[in-house]
Structure formats: C-alpha cells, structure tokens
XYZ file of C-alpha atoms in Angstrom:
505
model
C 0.100 -0.016 -0.003
C 1.554 3.424 -0.696
C 2.346 6.086 1.499
C -0.632 8.124 3.626
C -0.727 11.797 2.259
C -0.040 14.338 4.843
C -1.085 17.475 5.678
C -1.018 19.959 8.670
C -4.420 21.171 9.868
C -5.355 24.328 12.136
C -8.578 24.420 13.290
C -10.742 25.571 16.484
C -14.220 24.342 17.418
C -17.138 26.009 18.757
C -20.118 25.811 20.449
C -23.379 27.703 19.432
C -26.786 28.299 20.815
C -29.880 25.994 18.896
C -31.535 27.951 16.202
C -28.882 30.555 15.888
C -27.400 31.322 12.211
C -24.106 30.703 10.900
C -21.340 33.732 11.793
C -20.725 35.986 8.929
C -17.059 36.710 8.629
C -16.412 38.667 5.498
C -13.894 41.754 6.662
C -11.577 39.203 9.257
C -8.141 37.914 8.600
C -8.555 39.160 4.847
C -11.721 37.079 3.666
C -14.037 39.416 0.790
C -16.178 36.246 0.316
C -18.242 33.998 2.394
C -19.426 31.549 0.226
C -23.229 29.833 0.669
C -23.012 26.399 2.130
C -21.481 23.287 0.305
C -23.843 20.151 2.660
C -22.084 16.981 2.865
C -22.968 13.694 5.408
C -19.916 12.127 6.758
C -20.360 8.752 8.003
C -17.348 7.912 10.543
C -16.204 4.638 12.298
C -13.512 5.224 14.809
C -11.013 2.934 16.081
C -8.906 2.672 18.947
C -8.076 0.186 21.717
C -10.520 -0.776 24.092
C -8.557 0.871 27.334
C -8.460 4.027 24.487
C -4.750 3.962 23.887
C -5.084 6.645 21.389
C -7.457 8.783 23.074
C -5.234 9.154 25.970
C -2.826 10.739 23.772
C -5.123 13.270 21.539
C -5.340 10.754 18.236
C -7.706 10.182 16.111
C -8.357 7.136 13.750
C -11.225 6.852 11.778
C -13.121 5.692 8.377
C -14.934 8.136 6.852
C -17.304 7.707 3.932
C -18.740 10.471 2.028
C -17.389 14.329 1.423
C -14.190 15.303 -0.527
C -11.276 13.241 1.738
C -13.030 10.015 2.310
C -11.426 7.450 3.715
C -8.788 6.356 6.292
C -7.535 9.390 8.878
C -4.950 9.629 11.256
C -4.606 12.249 13.429
C -2.205 13.050 15.733
C -1.968 16.442 18.042
C 1.033 19.017 17.126
C -0.525 21.802 19.595
C -4.029 23.046 20.867
C -4.728 24.017 17.489
C -2.539 22.242 15.417
C -2.727 18.280 14.003
C -0.867 16.500 11.723
C -3.184 14.153 9.642
C -2.510 11.110 8.001
C -4.646 10.211 4.901
C -5.502 6.790 2.917
C -7.904 5.659 0.670
C -10.780 4.043 1.625
C -10.208 0.803 -0.630
C -9.562 -2.727 1.357
C -12.094 -3.988 4.324
C -14.046 -1.236 5.142
C -13.495 -3.149 8.972
C -9.948 -3.721 9.347
C -7.357 -0.691 9.987
C -4.621 -0.379 7.329
C -1.042 -2.274 8.211
C 0.428 1.055 7.381
C -1.434 3.477 10.142
C -0.933 0.267 12.685
C 2.012 0.452 11.932
C 2.394 4.064 13.259
C 0.806 3.979 16.172
C 2.565 0.455 17.557
C 3.857 2.406 20.511
C 0.452 4.189 21.127
C -1.514 0.785 20.661
C 1.590 -1.575 22.221
C 0.127 -4.140 20.293
C -3.623 -4.342 21.710
C -6.160 -4.491 18.869
C -7.460 -2.083 17.387
C -11.143 -1.905 17.272
C -14.202 0.299 16.383
C -15.189 2.490 19.592
C -17.647 4.901 17.851
C -19.802 5.748 15.033
C -20.806 9.199 14.147
C -22.849 10.956 11.071
C -22.128 14.745 10.867
C -24.296 16.600 8.345
C -22.215 19.357 7.393
C -22.546 22.684 5.727
C -19.700 23.781 4.698
C -18.781 27.678 3.658
C -15.612 28.729 1.826
C -13.803 31.788 3.100
C -12.065 33.550 -0.022
C -9.534 36.175 -0.047
C -8.010 38.358 -2.713
C -8.300 36.719 -5.921
C -10.591 34.032 -4.642
C -7.670 32.497 -2.909
C -9.068 29.707 -0.072
C -8.438 32.080 3.709
C -10.034 29.329 5.658
C -13.599 26.655 5.696
C -16.491 27.484 8.358
C -18.509 24.498 8.708
C -21.520 23.979 10.589
C -21.955 20.917 11.662
C -25.194 19.160 13.058
C -23.746 15.319 14.434
C -25.283 12.464 16.082
C -23.080 10.041 17.783
C -23.245 6.326 18.837
C -20.354 4.778 20.745
C -20.357 1.277 22.156
C -18.773 -0.339 25.538
C -20.059 -1.211 28.430
C -22.968 0.729 28.416
C -24.146 2.183 24.671
C -24.004 5.978 24.796
C -25.863 8.227 22.462
C -25.305 11.896 21.515
C -26.707 14.805 19.320
C -24.972 18.142 19.202
C -24.351 20.651 16.491
C -20.919 22.851 16.442
C -19.168 24.967 14.332
C -15.375 24.468 13.183
C -13.267 27.219 11.206
C -10.281 25.304 9.682
C -7.766 27.144 8.224
C -6.306 26.853 4.084
C -3.213 25.119 4.631
C -1.300 27.953 3.089
C -3.200 30.527 5.645
C -0.792 32.338 7.893
C -1.822 30.177 11.320
C -1.740 33.358 13.574
C -5.275 34.671 11.268
C -6.627 31.519 13.576
C -7.262 34.137 16.481
C -8.732 37.094 14.800
C -11.480 34.503 13.284
C -11.723 33.297 16.922
C -12.192 36.643 18.013
C -15.192 37.552 15.844
C -16.573 33.978 16.077
C -16.814 34.450 19.718
C -18.321 38.270 19.882
C -20.619 36.658 17.728
C -21.998 34.211 20.180
C -19.685 31.238 19.386
C -18.000 29.902 22.238
C -14.861 27.616 21.999
C -15.820 24.024 22.497
C -14.310 22.116 25.825
C -13.458 19.254 24.037
C -10.437 18.644 21.638
C -12.726 16.861 18.868
C -16.207 15.368 18.246
C -15.012 11.882 19.269
C -13.336 12.968 22.595
C -16.849 14.808 23.109
C -18.933 11.166 22.739
C -16.332 8.860 24.770
C -15.886 12.095 27.670
C -15.145 10.794 31.317
C -14.135 7.666 29.487
C -10.958 8.190 28.230
C -8.342 8.693 31.806
C -7.394 12.263 32.499
C -4.015 12.875 31.875
C -1.500 13.107 34.871
C -1.310 16.924 36.446
C 0.916 18.376 38.875
C -1.893 19.664 42.083
C -0.268 22.919 43.939
C 1.404 21.347 46.381
C 2.896 18.566 44.697
C 5.319 15.753 46.425
C 8.855 14.862 44.801
C 7.851 11.800 43.481
C 5.008 13.623 41.643
C 7.042 16.250 39.698
C 9.701 13.160 38.444
C 6.876 11.318 37.482
C 5.662 14.371 35.075
C 8.588 15.046 33.722
C 8.814 10.839 32.635
C 5.896 11.032 31.773
C 6.409 14.220 29.110
C 9.710 12.687 27.727
C 7.794 8.968 27.274
C 5.261 11.083 24.831
C 7.818 12.799 23.797
C 9.320 8.943 22.413
C 6.288 7.905 21.282
C 5.601 11.426 19.218
C 9.327 10.492 17.506
C 8.661 7.146 16.903
C 5.797 8.112 14.048
C 8.133 10.254 12.550
C 10.927 8.202 12.179
C 8.479 5.164 10.729
C 7.732 8.072 8.359
C 11.202 9.213 7.583
C 10.113 12.861 9.121
C 12.611 15.454 9.019
C 14.473 15.394 12.231
C 12.274 12.978 14.127
C 15.266 10.430 14.814
C 17.665 13.207 16.711
C 13.863 13.772 18.265
C 13.899 10.107 19.902
C 17.424 10.208 20.728
C 17.101 13.098 22.971
C 13.490 11.030 24.338
C 15.460 8.311 25.188
C 18.488 9.999 26.686
C 16.162 12.209 28.678
C 14.040 9.452 29.920
C 17.648 7.821 31.194
C 19.226 10.832 32.545
C 15.854 10.845 35.002
C 15.513 7.419 35.873
C 19.592 7.576 36.635
C 19.295 11.281 38.533
C 16.451 10.742 40.487
C 16.944 7.101 41.494
C 16.556 7.520 45.064
C 12.626 8.719 44.462
C 11.815 6.213 41.626
C 13.998 3.168 42.638
C 16.839 2.604 40.523
C 17.017 -1.208 41.338
C 13.820 -1.530 39.764
C 14.468 1.254 37.041
C 17.826 -0.519 36.686
C 17.116 -2.755 33.490
C 15.062 -0.533 32.206
C 17.387 1.900 31.619
C 20.221 -0.302 30.044
C 17.318 -1.720 27.304
C 16.888 2.909 26.796
C 20.675 2.468 26.602
C 20.077 -0.020 23.546
C 17.483 1.469 21.858
C 19.682 4.699 21.747
C 22.587 2.501 20.375
C 20.884 1.184 17.633
C 19.012 5.196 16.480
C 22.914 6.321 16.722
C 24.036 5.725 13.164
C 21.201 6.946 11.533
C 21.821 10.194 13.605
C 25.164 10.584 13.658
C 25.074 9.901 9.726
C 22.733 13.048 10.029
C 25.081 15.012 11.931
C 28.253 14.819 9.889
C 27.246 14.811 6.554
C 25.328 18.101 7.680
C 28.433 19.465 9.162
C 30.846 18.354 6.564
C 28.406 19.922 3.475
C 28.891 23.312 5.609
C 32.482 23.244 5.655
C 32.957 22.377 2.183
C 31.078 25.374 1.124
C 33.301 27.375 3.244
C 36.382 26.247 1.218
C 37.572 28.380 -1.261
C 36.381 26.619 -4.798
C 39.876 26.565 -6.173
C 40.650 24.464 -2.661
C 38.410 21.752 -3.619
C 39.976 19.154 -5.728
C 37.720 16.730 -8.169
C 34.177 15.821 -7.659
C 34.263 15.340 -3.970
C 30.342 16.656 -3.476
C 29.713 13.684 -5.803
C 32.023 11.354 -3.527
C 30.479 12.361 -0.552
C 26.901 11.863 -1.432
C 27.947 8.440 -2.357
C 29.237 7.445 0.611
C 26.665 9.286 2.778
C 23.683 7.795 0.946
C 25.400 4.088 1.905
C 25.585 5.395 5.752
C 21.935 6.989 5.609
C 20.486 3.519 4.216
C 21.937 1.748 6.535
C 21.114 3.900 9.630
C 17.820 3.199 8.581
C 17.493 0.261 7.998
C 18.832 -0.214 11.851
C 16.483 1.883 12.599
C 13.278 0.446 11.538
C 14.364 -2.570 12.967
C 14.803 -2.031 16.163
C 11.240 -0.275 16.360
C 9.484 -3.062 14.353
C 10.975 -5.643 16.864
C 9.825 -7.947 20.343
C 12.733 -6.378 21.941
C 11.337 -2.818 21.401
C 7.828 -3.166 21.689
C 8.183 -5.227 25.567
C 10.652 -1.934 26.331
C 7.761 0.137 25.329
C 5.148 -2.196 27.415
C 7.718 -1.473 31.052
C 7.865 1.998 30.589
C 4.061 2.154 29.973
C 3.645 0.078 33.358
C 5.929 1.567 35.347
C 4.465 4.509 34.792
C 0.940 3.139 35.357
C 2.567 1.621 38.558
C 5.401 3.284 40.004
C 8.248 2.079 42.061
C 8.396 5.198 44.524
C 10.300 4.972 48.089
C 9.771 6.763 51.003
C 11.506 9.869 49.997
C 9.506 10.686 46.978
C 6.410 11.099 49.420
C 8.024 14.303 50.639
C 7.304 17.858 49.433
C 8.980 18.485 46.311
C 11.001 21.250 47.713
C 12.670 18.693 50.156
C 12.414 15.693 48.207
C 14.360 17.179 44.728
C 17.310 19.228 46.303
C 19.660 16.353 46.888
C 19.245 15.145 43.438
C 20.073 17.757 42.203
C 23.063 18.924 44.055
C 24.536 15.771 43.484
C 23.905 16.233 39.871
C 26.116 19.101 40.558
C 28.697 17.814 41.860
C 29.130 15.276 39.620
C 29.301 18.167 36.909
C 32.010 19.176 38.976
C 34.326 16.241 39.920
C 34.438 15.481 36.106
C 35.617 19.008 35.463
C 38.327 18.981 37.863
C 39.210 15.342 36.493
C 39.672 16.632 32.891
C 42.522 18.944 33.715
C 45.802 18.835 32.954
C 45.010 15.998 30.503
C 46.265 15.748 26.789
C 45.652 14.786 23.241
C 43.185 11.507 23.441
C 42.550 11.301 27.298
C 41.660 15.012 27.483
C 39.245 14.499 24.688
C 37.373 11.318 26.317
C 37.320 13.221 29.645
C 35.926 16.668 27.946
C 33.202 13.839 26.743
C 32.386 13.431 30.210
C 32.424 16.607 31.234
C 29.756 17.452 28.120
C 27.807 14.587 29.535
C 27.496 15.044 33.110
C 26.787 19.078 31.883
C 23.550 17.914 29.653
C 22.666 15.156 32.762
C 22.841 18.420 34.810
C 20.612 20.869 32.535
C 17.968 18.140 32.578
C 17.678 17.711 36.449
C 17.316 21.043 35.921
C 14.242 20.897 33.619
C 12.668 18.551 35.807
C 12.607 20.649 38.528
C 11.573 23.628 37.202
C 7.891 23.647 38.138
C 9.632 24.512 41.976
C 12.901 25.886 41.584
C 12.452 27.349 37.824
C 13.869 31.072 38.672
C 16.269 29.978 41.236
C 18.454 28.060 38.816
C 17.336 29.651 35.289
C 20.990 31.153 35.327
C 22.753 29.044 36.771
C 20.992 26.667 34.208
C 22.171 28.876 31.612
C 25.965 28.407 32.473
C 25.317 24.803 32.273
C 24.061 24.674 28.889
C 26.407 27.157 27.509
C 29.088 24.978 28.343
C 27.116 21.662 27.400
C 27.331 23.306 23.805
C 30.617 24.524 23.889
C 31.767 21.217 24.413
C 29.217 19.329 22.202
C 30.881 21.533 19.524
C 34.458 20.735 20.456
C 32.955 16.161 20.296
C 31.718 17.308 16.672
C 35.140 17.773 16.057
C 36.779 15.196 17.327
C 34.118 13.063 15.445
C 34.829 15.074 12.550
C 38.335 14.444 12.368
C 37.849 10.449 12.851
C 35.368 10.972 9.839
C 37.721 12.766 7.431
C 40.971 10.590 8.364
C 38.300 7.564 6.910
C 37.416 9.258 4.061
C 40.632 10.461 2.645
C 41.469 6.738 2.587
C 38.063 5.909 1.113
C 38.655 8.433 -1.543
C 42.516 7.639 -2.023
C 41.714 4.611 -2.767
C 39.194 5.382 -5.061
C 41.838 7.803 -7.223
C 40.045 11.108 -5.309
C 42.500 14.223 -4.432
C 41.761 13.965 -0.709
C 44.064 17.323 0.007
C 40.764 19.084 0.699
C 40.038 16.479 3.158
C 43.599 17.107 4.671
C 42.962 20.608 4.957
C 39.305 20.241 6.705
C 41.292 17.925 9.313
C 43.713 20.787 10.146
C 41.067 23.107 10.584
C 38.689 20.982 12.751
C 41.914 20.123 15.218
C 42.848 24.078 15.029
C 38.568 24.530 16.507
C 39.107 22.223 18.901
C 41.889 24.392 20.500
C 39.041 27.660 20.676
C 36.492 25.637 22.382
C 38.749 24.645 24.848
C 39.830 27.870 25.348
C 36.398 28.908 25.099
C 35.111 26.285 28.083
C 37.671 26.944 30.327
C 36.252 30.898 30.090
C 32.446 29.258 30.290
C 33.437 26.949 33.153
C 35.003 30.410 35.466
C 31.648 31.575 34.553
C 29.182 28.747 35.815
C 31.296 28.630 38.462
C 30.718 31.742 39.719
C 27.343 32.237 38.602
C 24.444 32.892 40.334
C 22.764 29.836 42.010
C 21.276 28.304 45.134
C 23.786 28.586 47.783
C 22.917 24.185 48.634
C 23.591 23.595 44.817
C 27.523 23.691 45.806
C-alpha cells in the first residue's frame, strides 16, 4: 500500500446556541467572500484499543465515507490548534485498519487490537471563506452531529458545532482573529478537542497533572510522562522518515535515562536499572542514523566554506555516494529496532512503570525538600568530571571533556525536571550549564569529524580521489578544537561564579 498523504490541520471548534445562524466573517482575516454552504453527509467509524490508548494521547483514527476526503484518517496532535493528518484511500476491508496505520501507532497501542469504539454521522454545511483573487483563506463548517459509542454501556448524543479550519497556506496567526470574531458573534470555544472526545468523554482517563503542592515523586513522574510522550511522537516520525525525528527520539531516550538515574532515590533505581539498560540499547540502534545526519550536514557546511580553488575533484559527488550508503544502513537498523519484539517489550515496561511507579519513601516528601539532594548530586558529578579533565592532553583530554559534556547534559536535564519548583532560582545556573554543554558538544563534533575525515581520505584515495581538501578540513577541525577548549575554560569560570542557590554547592 502507498505511503499515507500528509496535511497539517489548523482548526478550532465552537459551540453555538441552538437555532442561531452561522456567523458572517467577511472582513475578518482578509476574507472578502463567504460562499453559500455546500452540504456533505459524513459517516465515520472510529477505532481505538478497548482501553482508549489512542484517545488518551489525543490521537484519532477513523474511516470516513462521504465528503471530498473520504478514506482512512489518522490525526496526531501537534499543539492545541494544530494536528498532523495522515490519509489513506478507503480501499480494502472497510472493517480492518490498514497495516500502514497500525504500525504507525504501535508505540501507543503496544500491540493491542484496534476495534471500533464509536460511530459518528455528520450533516455538514461548509462555507468557503475566500480572500483577494478568490484564494481560499479558511473553511467554516456548521456540523449537525449524531454519535453512538459502544462499550459496557452504549452512549448516544446529538449536538451542533462550528468548525473553523485554516487553509494550509494561510498564516496560522489568523486563527486568533477568526476566534475573536466568532466569540463576539456568540460562539464559545468547545471544551473538547474533537467530536470523538466529546462523545466518549469521561471514558478516557485524564492525563496526570501536578497539583498546587506536589510531592517530589509527582514532579519526577510528570517529567517521565513528558519524555515518554515525546518518545512515542518521535516514533511516528521515524517510521514516516520525517526530518529530525531520529534526533528527537534520541533526546527523549536520553532524558528518560537521565531522569531515572538522577532521581533514582525517588523512583527506585533497583526497579529501573534494567529499563535504563534497554533504553541505552535503543539509543545505540538509532545512533548510526543520527550520526550520519549530523556528520554529513556539518561536513557539507565546511566544504561550502572552502574556496573553490581548494576543492579538487568531484568531492561532493563522492560524499553523496558515501553518505547515501551510510544513511540507508542507519535507517534500516533503526527501523529493524522499532519493528522488533524487544522494543515493544521496552514500551510495555515503560507504560507499566508509569502506571504503577516504584516510588520510594523519599518520593512522598514535599517537592522542594525531596528534589534538592538529587539535583545537588548531579551538580557535584559535573564538578568532579571537570576536575578530572584538568591537565590532560590528547585522546585522554578529549575523552574526559566528552564526559564533562555528558555530566553537564544530565545536570541540565535535572534542572529542567525541577523547574516547576525551582525554575527562577536555577535559571542562570542552568543557562551557564547549557553554555558549557553546547561548547563541549561542538568540541566533540570536531573529534568525530576528524575521525570521519581520516576515514574519507583513506576511502577516497582508494577510489583515486584527490583528498587534499579532507586533510585541510582535518587541520581546521584540530584548530577549532583548541579554540573551543579555551572557550570552555572561560565558560566554566562563569559557571562556578554564576548565581545559583547556596545549597547547590
């Protein structure tokens, strides 16, 4: 089956008083004409697991008949008003979710069966809103909905709602202007993000939220839920080969591992140790794909900065062939991991842990009291790593500075975790830690870059390439590394002198 088509959907739903007319929006957001309504009868069956795993994450999956975009629709939330919609034609078994869509949501369903959970019939009256030259700005729809949800007890409902959807080419900021006009006309923003959520309502468990006086465990669990959600969203992107998705998934993995390790006195580290090891395995499976992206982009930028008279032979074509092979191998390895049983088991374990977290007695402490010590330990580990790097040279120095970078990253992640409690007090310290991390990150890029350039020079020579340029870039990277070490020394002094709570050390 062909890959799903993709579209970004920016819309907002409204409730209106029964019997009221459809607001006129001429003059709003550059609208010059509001067309008479075009009627569509839409019949949609919605699918989810029996425990509403998709709905819990704001995802909807349906098969719709009628209207100009009939077929299978998978909607993934991007923000409050924006969703990514993936579409497949309606062919095949109408009662079976296509395999392409099942695989895309595997990180959410965890292998549970997708079953029909609701049926909606909508009598839609769509008004096209056009601007100068007849260009479509948005569509305002007047929807009359009849819904039926199954389950232990059936639920029937009828309602009417307005939906304002921007054309993909329309500036997103105009949604606010339309919103003001519609609310002034008597409409009110609907409390539900979708028709399905209105229908199933309280059957979907509410996501965890921090209370006014959270415990230390509450704060850490909120961070873990956030990172887990980020991992699953990136999973979809990796499967779709979306840009930056491998990077986003690796970031989520690192943050999960770091949070488990840093706050192991609150979320029992003995219970999470094997899970941390599995997250490390997953990160390694994604590493080649991401490393290739970073290395190729950096090397091409370096090559673009070289005067043309110093670039000998078809080096760019050579790089294209080399990195195409590397990218293909890296992506194959990443997808093999994501489609395997080991990864699915990892997700199930993460899911279970967040549902039934192994909290310690310390996790019950008030947030300020319980989070202080783990954060201080992260700061102390960073300081010890910096001290261990002093006086070293060559390969030993490079390895030690890489360790400082990792400790800085963990300290920054720890600061992000406790931000709901200590945000303002840690702002300057976190900023200085991030500066150190960024500088050492660029330094590590030069280390990796020199290794890659050495490999390319050997491979290029074997193919008869003139590798002078690679040698020149290698020397430049060595010089840049020395500059970055000096920058790091200055930034470290600033970090030690910078403002931070006294208890942080």
